[in-house]
Amino acid sequence: MKSPEDPGLEEQAVLLAAGLADLAVGTVGSAVGALHRLLRRSDGPELVQDAQQDLMARGRIALDRVAPAAPAHLEILARHVLARQAAAPAADV
């Protein structure tokens, strides 16, 4: 049985939405503060360049993790040579 203090579904939804909004505002506020502190630093351009390189490296790692591995270049060349040798008449060898 539901007690009078238990919130209803509508009230629960409102409380959850308000909690999420408060969390989002707090997170955005923290991010803006951190960005503001970074912009005041004298080595800002170097930090931005380092961050860009780090993100690109992380992206490369992430893509390598999910992409199929490409066959090795020398392996492809060896297969072409074998295919040509198999297609050539025995007298040419």
Coordinates of N, CA, C and O in Angstrom, one line a residue:
M1 N 0.8 -1.2 0.0 CA 0.0 0.0 0.0 C 0.9 1.2 0.0 O 1.9 1.3 0.7
K2 N 0.5 2.3 -0.7 CA 1.2 3.5 -0.9 C 1.0 4.4 0.3 O -0.2 4.7 0.6
S3 N 2.0 4.9 0.9 CA 1.8 5.9 2.0 C 1.7 7.3 1.4 O 2.0 7.6 0.3
P4 N 1.1 8.2 2.2 CA 0.8 9.6 1.7 C 2.1 10.3 1.4 O 2.1 11.3 0.6
E5 N 3.3 9.9 2.0 CA 4.5 10.6 1.7 C 5.2 10.2 0.4 O 6.1 10.8 -0.1
D6 N 4.8 9.0 -0.2 CA 5.4 8.5 -1.4 C 4.9 9.4 -2.6 O 3.8 9.6 -2.7
P7 N 5.9 9.9 -3.4 CA 5.5 10.7 -4.5 C 4.8 9.8 -5.6 O 5.2 8.7 -5.8
G8 N 3.9 10.4 -6.3 CA 3.3 9.7 -7.4 C 4.2 9.7 -8.6 O 5.3 10.3 -8.6
L9 N 3.8 9.0 -9.7 CA 4.6 8.9 -10.9 C 4.9 10.3 -11.5 O 6.0 10.5 -11.9
E10 N 3.9 11.2 -11.5 CA 4.1 12.5 -12.1 C 5.2 13.3 -11.3 O 6.1 13.9 -11.8
E11 N 5.0 13.2 -10.0 CA 5.9 13.9 -9.1 C 7.3 13.3 -9.2 O 8.3 14.0 -9.2
Q12 N 7.4 12.0 -9.3 CA 8.7 11.4 -9.5 C 9.4 11.8 -10.8 O 10.6 12.1 -10.8
A13 N 8.6 11.9 -11.9 CA 9.1 12.4 -13.2 C 9.6 13.8 -13.0 O 10.7 14.2 -13.6
V14 N 8.9 14.7 -12.4 CA 9.3 16.1 -12.2 C 10.6 16.1 -11.4 O 11.5 16.9 -11.7
L15 N 10.6 15.4 -10.3 CA 11.8 15.4 -9.4 C 13.1 14.9 -10.2 O 14.2 15.4 -10.1
L16 N 12.9 13.8 -11.0 CA 14.0 13.3 -11.8 C 14.5 14.3 -12.8 O 15.7 14.5 -13.0
A17 N 13.5 15.0 -13.5 CA 13.9 16.0 -14.5 C 14.6 17.2 -13.8 O 15.6 17.7 -14.3
A18 N 14.1 17.6 -12.6 CA 14.8 18.7 -11.9 C 16.2 18.3 -11.5 O 17.1 19.1 -11.5
G19 N 16.3 17.0 -11.0 CA 17.7 16.6 -10.6 C 18.6 16.5 -11.8 O 19.8 16.9 -11.6
L20 N 18.2 16.0 -12.9 CA 19.0 16.0 -14.1 C 19.4 17.4 -14.6 O 20.5 17.6 -15.0
A21 N 18.4 18.3 -14.5 CA 18.7 19.7 -14.9 C 19.8 20.3 -14.0 O 20.7 21.0 -14.5
D22 N 19.6 20.0 -12.7 CA 20.6 20.6 -11.8 C 22.0 20.0 -12.0 O 23.0 20.7 -12.0
L23 N 22.0 18.7 -12.3 CA 23.3 18.0 -12.6 C 23.9 18.6 -13.8 O 25.1 18.9 -13.9
A24 N 23.1 18.8 -14.9 CA 23.6 19.4 -16.1 C 24.2 20.8 -15.9 O 25.2 21.1 -16.4
V25 N 23.4 21.6 -15.2 CA 23.9 23.0 -14.9 C 25.2 23.0 -14.2 O 26.1 23.7 -14.5
G26 N 25.3 22.1 -13.2 CA 26.5 22.0 -12.4 C 27.7 21.6 -13.2 O 28.8 22.1 -13.1
T27 N 27.5 20.6 -14.1 CA 28.5 20.1 -15.0 C 29.0 21.2 -16.0 O 30.2 21.4 -16.2
V28 N 28.0 21.8 -16.6 CA 28.3 22.9 -17.6 C 29.1 24.0 -16.9 O 30.0 24.6 -17.4
G29 N 28.6 24.4 -15.7 CA 29.3 25.4 -14.9 C 30.7 25.1 -14.6 O 31.6 25.9 -14.7
S30 N 31.0 23.8 -14.2 CA 32.4 23.4 -14.0 C 33.2 23.4 -15.2 O 34.4 23.8 -15.2
A31 N 32.6 23.0 -16.3 CA 33.3 23.0 -17.6 C 33.7 24.4 -18.0 O 34.8 24.7 -18.5
V32 N 32.7 25.3 -17.9 CA 33.0 26.7 -18.3 C 34.1 27.3 -17.4 O 35.0 28.0 -17.9
G33 N 34.1 27.0 -16.1 CA 35.1 27.5 -15.2 C 36.5 26.9 -15.6 O 37.5 27.7 -15.6
A34 N 36.5 25.7 -15.9 CA 37.8 25.1 -16.3 C 38.3 25.7 -17.6 O 39.5 26.0 -17.8
L35 N 37.4 25.9 -18.6 CA 37.8 26.6 -19.8 C 38.3 28.0 -19.6 O 39.3 28.4 -20.2
H36 N 37.6 28.7 -18.7 CA 38.0 30.1 -18.4 C 39.4 30.1 -17.8 O 40.3 30.9 -18.2
R37 N 39.7 29.1 -16.9 CA 41.0 29.1 -16.3 C 42.1 28.7 -17.4 O 43.2 29.3 -17.3
L38 N 41.7 27.8 -18.3 CA 42.7 27.5 -19.4 C 43.0 28.7 -20.3 O 44.1 28.9 -20.7
L39 N 42.0 29.5 -20.6 CA 42.2 30.6 -21.5 C 43.0 31.7 -20.8 O 43.7 32.4 -21.6
R40 N 43.1 31.8 -19.5 CA 43.9 32.8 -18.9 C 45.4 32.4 -18.8 O 46.2 33.2 -18.5
R41 N 45.7 31.1 -19.1 CA 47.0 30.7 -19.0 C 47.9 31.2 -20.2 O 47.3 31.4 -21.3
S42 N 49.2 31.4 -20.0 CA 50.0 31.9 -21.0 C 50.4 30.9 -22.1 O 50.7 31.2 -23.2
D43 N 50.3 29.6 -21.7 CA 50.6 28.5 -22.6 C 49.4 27.9 -23.2 O 49.4 26.8 -23.6
G44 N 48.4 28.7 -23.4 CA 47.1 28.3 -24.0 C 47.2 27.6 -25.4 O 46.7 26.5 -25.6
P45 N 47.9 28.3 -26.3 CA 48.0 27.7 -27.6 C 48.7 26.3 -27.6 O 48.3 25.4 -28.3
E46 N 49.7 26.2 -26.8 CA 50.4 24.9 -26.7 C 49.4 23.8 -26.1 O 49.4 22.7 -26.5
L47 N 48.6 24.2 -25.1 CA 47.7 23.3 -24.5 C 46.6 22.8 -25.6 O 46.3 21.7 -25.6
V48 N 46.2 23.8 -26.4 CA 45.2 23.5 -27.4 C 45.8 22.5 -28.4 O 45.2 21.5 -28.8
Q49 N 47.1 22.8 -28.8 CA 47.7 21.9 -29.8 C 47.9 20.5 -29.2 O 47.7 19.5 -29.8
D50 N 48.3 20.4 -27.9 CA 48.5 19.1 -27.3 C 47.2 18.4 -27.2 O 47.1 17.2 -27.4
A51 N 46.1 19.1 -26.8 CA 44.8 18.5 -26.7 C 44.3 18.0 -28.1 O 43.8 16.9 -28.1
Q52 N 44.6 18.7 -29.1 CA 44.2 18.3 -30.5 C 45.0 17.0 -30.8 O 44.4 16.1 -31.4
Q53 N 46.3 17.0 -30.6 CA 47.1 15.8 -30.9 C 46.6 14.6 -30.1 O 46.5 13.5 -30.6
D54 N 46.3 14.8 -28.8 CA 45.8 13.7 -28.0 C 44.5 13.2 -28.5 O 44.3 12.0 -28.5
L55 N 43.6 14.1 -28.9 CA 42.3 13.6 -29.4 C 42.4 12.9 -30.7 O 41.7 11.9 -31.0
M56 N 43.3 13.3 -31.6 CA 43.6 12.6 -32.8 C 44.1 11.2 -32.6 O 43.7 10.3 -33.2
A57 N 45.1 11.1 -31.6 CA 45.6 9.8 -31.3 C 44.6 8.9 -30.7 O 44.5 7.7 -31.1
R58 N 43.7 9.4 -29.9 CA 42.6 8.6 -29.3 C 41.7 8.2 -30.4 O 41.2 7.0 -30.4
G59 N 41.4 9.1 -31.4 CA 40.5 8.7 -32.5 C 41.1 7.6 -33.4 O 40.5 6.7 -33.8
R60 N 42.4 7.7 -33.6 CA 43.1 6.7 -34.4 C 43.1 5.4 -33.7 O 42.8 4.3 -34.3
I61 N 43.3 5.4 -32.4 CA 43.3 4.1 -31.6 C 41.9 3.5 -31.6 O 41.7 2.3 -31.8
A62 N 40.8 4.4 -31.5 CA 39.5 3.9 -31.5 C 39.1 3.3 -32.9 O 38.5 2.2 -32.9
L63 N 39.5 4.0 -33.9 CA 39.2 3.4 -35.3 C 40.0 2.1 -35.5 O 39.4 1.2 -36.1
D64 N 41.2 2.1 -35.1 CA 42.0 0.8 -35.3 C 41.4 -0.3 -34.5 O 41.5 -1.5 -34.9
R65 N 40.7 0.0 -33.4 CA 40.1 -1.1 -32.6 C 38.9 -1.7 -33.3 O 38.7 -2.9 -33.1
V66 N 38.2 -0.9 -34.0 CA 36.9 -1.4 -34.6 C 37.0 -1.7 -36.1 O 36.2 -2.4 -36.7
A67 N 38.1 -1.1 -36.8 CA 38.2 -1.3 -38.2 C 39.0 -2.7 -38.5 O 39.8 -3.1 -37.7
P68 N 38.6 -3.3 -39.6 CA 39.3 -4.6 -39.9 C 40.8 -4.2 -40.3 O 41.0 -3.2 -40.9
A69 N 41.7 -5.1 -40.0 CA 43.1 -4.8 -40.3 C 43.3 -5.0 -41.8 O 42.9 -5.9 -42.4
A70 N 44.0 -4.0 -42.3 CA 44.4 -4.1 -43.8 C 45.5 -5.1 -44.0 O 46.4 -5.2 -43.1
P71 N 45.5 -5.8 -45.1 CA 46.5 -6.8 -45.3 C 47.9 -6.0 -45.5 O 47.9 -4.9 -46.0
A72 N 48.9 -6.7 -45.1 CA 50.3 -6.1 -45.3 C 50.6 -5.8 -46.7 O 50.3 -6.7 -47.6
H73 N 51.3 -4.8 -47.0 CA 51.6 -4.4 -48.4 C 52.5 -5.5 -49.0 O 52.3 -5.9 -50.2
L74 N 53.5 -6.0 -48.3 CA 54.4 -7.0 -48.9 C 53.6 -8.3 -49.1 O 53.9 -9.0 -50.1
E75 N 52.6 -8.6 -48.3 CA 51.8 -9.8 -48.5 C 51.0 -9.7 -49.8 O 50.9 -10.7 -50.5
I76 N 50.5 -8.5 -50.1 CA 49.8 -8.3 -51.3 C 50.7 -8.5 -52.5 O 50.3 -9.2 -53.5
L77 N 51.9 -7.9 -52.4 CA 52.8 -8.1 -53.6 C 53.2 -9.5 -53.8 O 53.3 -10.0 -54.9
A78 N 53.5 -10.2 -52.7 CA 53.8 -11.7 -52.8 C 52.7 -12.5 -53.5 O 53.0 -13.3 -54.3
R79 N 51.5 -12.2 -53.1 CA 50.3 -12.9 -53.8 C 50.3 -12.6 -55.3 O 50.0 -13.4 -56.1
H80 N 50.5 -11.3 -55.6 CA 50.6 -11.0 -57.1 C 51.6 -11.8 -57.8 O 51.4 -12.2 -58.9
V81 N 52.8 -11.8 -57.2 CA 53.9 -12.6 -57.8 C 53.6 -14.0 -58.0 O 53.8 -14.6 -59.1
L82 N 53.0 -14.6 -57.0 CA 52.6 -16.0 -57.0 C 51.5 -16.3 -58.1 O 51.6 -17.2 -58.9
A83 N 50.6 -15.3 -58.2 CA 49.5 -15.4 -59.2 C 50.1 -15.3 -60.6 O 49.7 -16.1 -61.5
R84 N 51.1 -14.4 -60.8 CA 51.7 -14.3 -62.1 C 52.5 -15.6 -62.5 O 52.5 -16.0 -63.6
Q85 N 53.2 -16.1 -61.5 CA 54.0 -17.3 -61.7 C 53.1 -18.5 -62.1 O 53.5 -19.3 -62.9
A86 N 52.0 -18.6 -61.4 CA 51.1 -19.7 -61.7 C 50.4 -19.5 -63.1 O 50.2 -20.5 -63.8
A87 N 50.2 -18.3 -63.6 CA 49.6 -18.0 -64.9 C 50.6 -18.2 -66.0 O 50.3 -18.4 -67.1
A88 N 51.9 -18.0 -65.7 CA 53.0 -18.0 -66.8 C 53.2 -19.5 -67.2 O 53.2 -20.4 -66.3
P89 N 53.6 -19.7 -68.4 CA 54.0 -21.1 -68.9 C 55.3 -21.5 -68.2 O 56.1 -20.7 -67.8
A90 N 55.4 -22.8 -68.0 CA 56.6 -23.4 -67.3 C 57.9 -23.1 -68.1 O 59.0 -23.0 -67.5
A91 N 57.9 -22.8 -69.4 CA 59.1 -22.5 -70.1 C 59.7 -21.2 -69.8 O 60.9 -21.0 -70.0
D92 N 58.9 -20.2 -69.3 CA 59.4 -18.9 -69.0 C 60.1 -18.9 -67.7 O 60.9 -17.9 -67.5
V93 N 60.0 -19.9 -66.9 CA 60.6 -19.8 -65.6 C 62.1 -20.2 -65.6 O 62.7 -20.8 -66.3

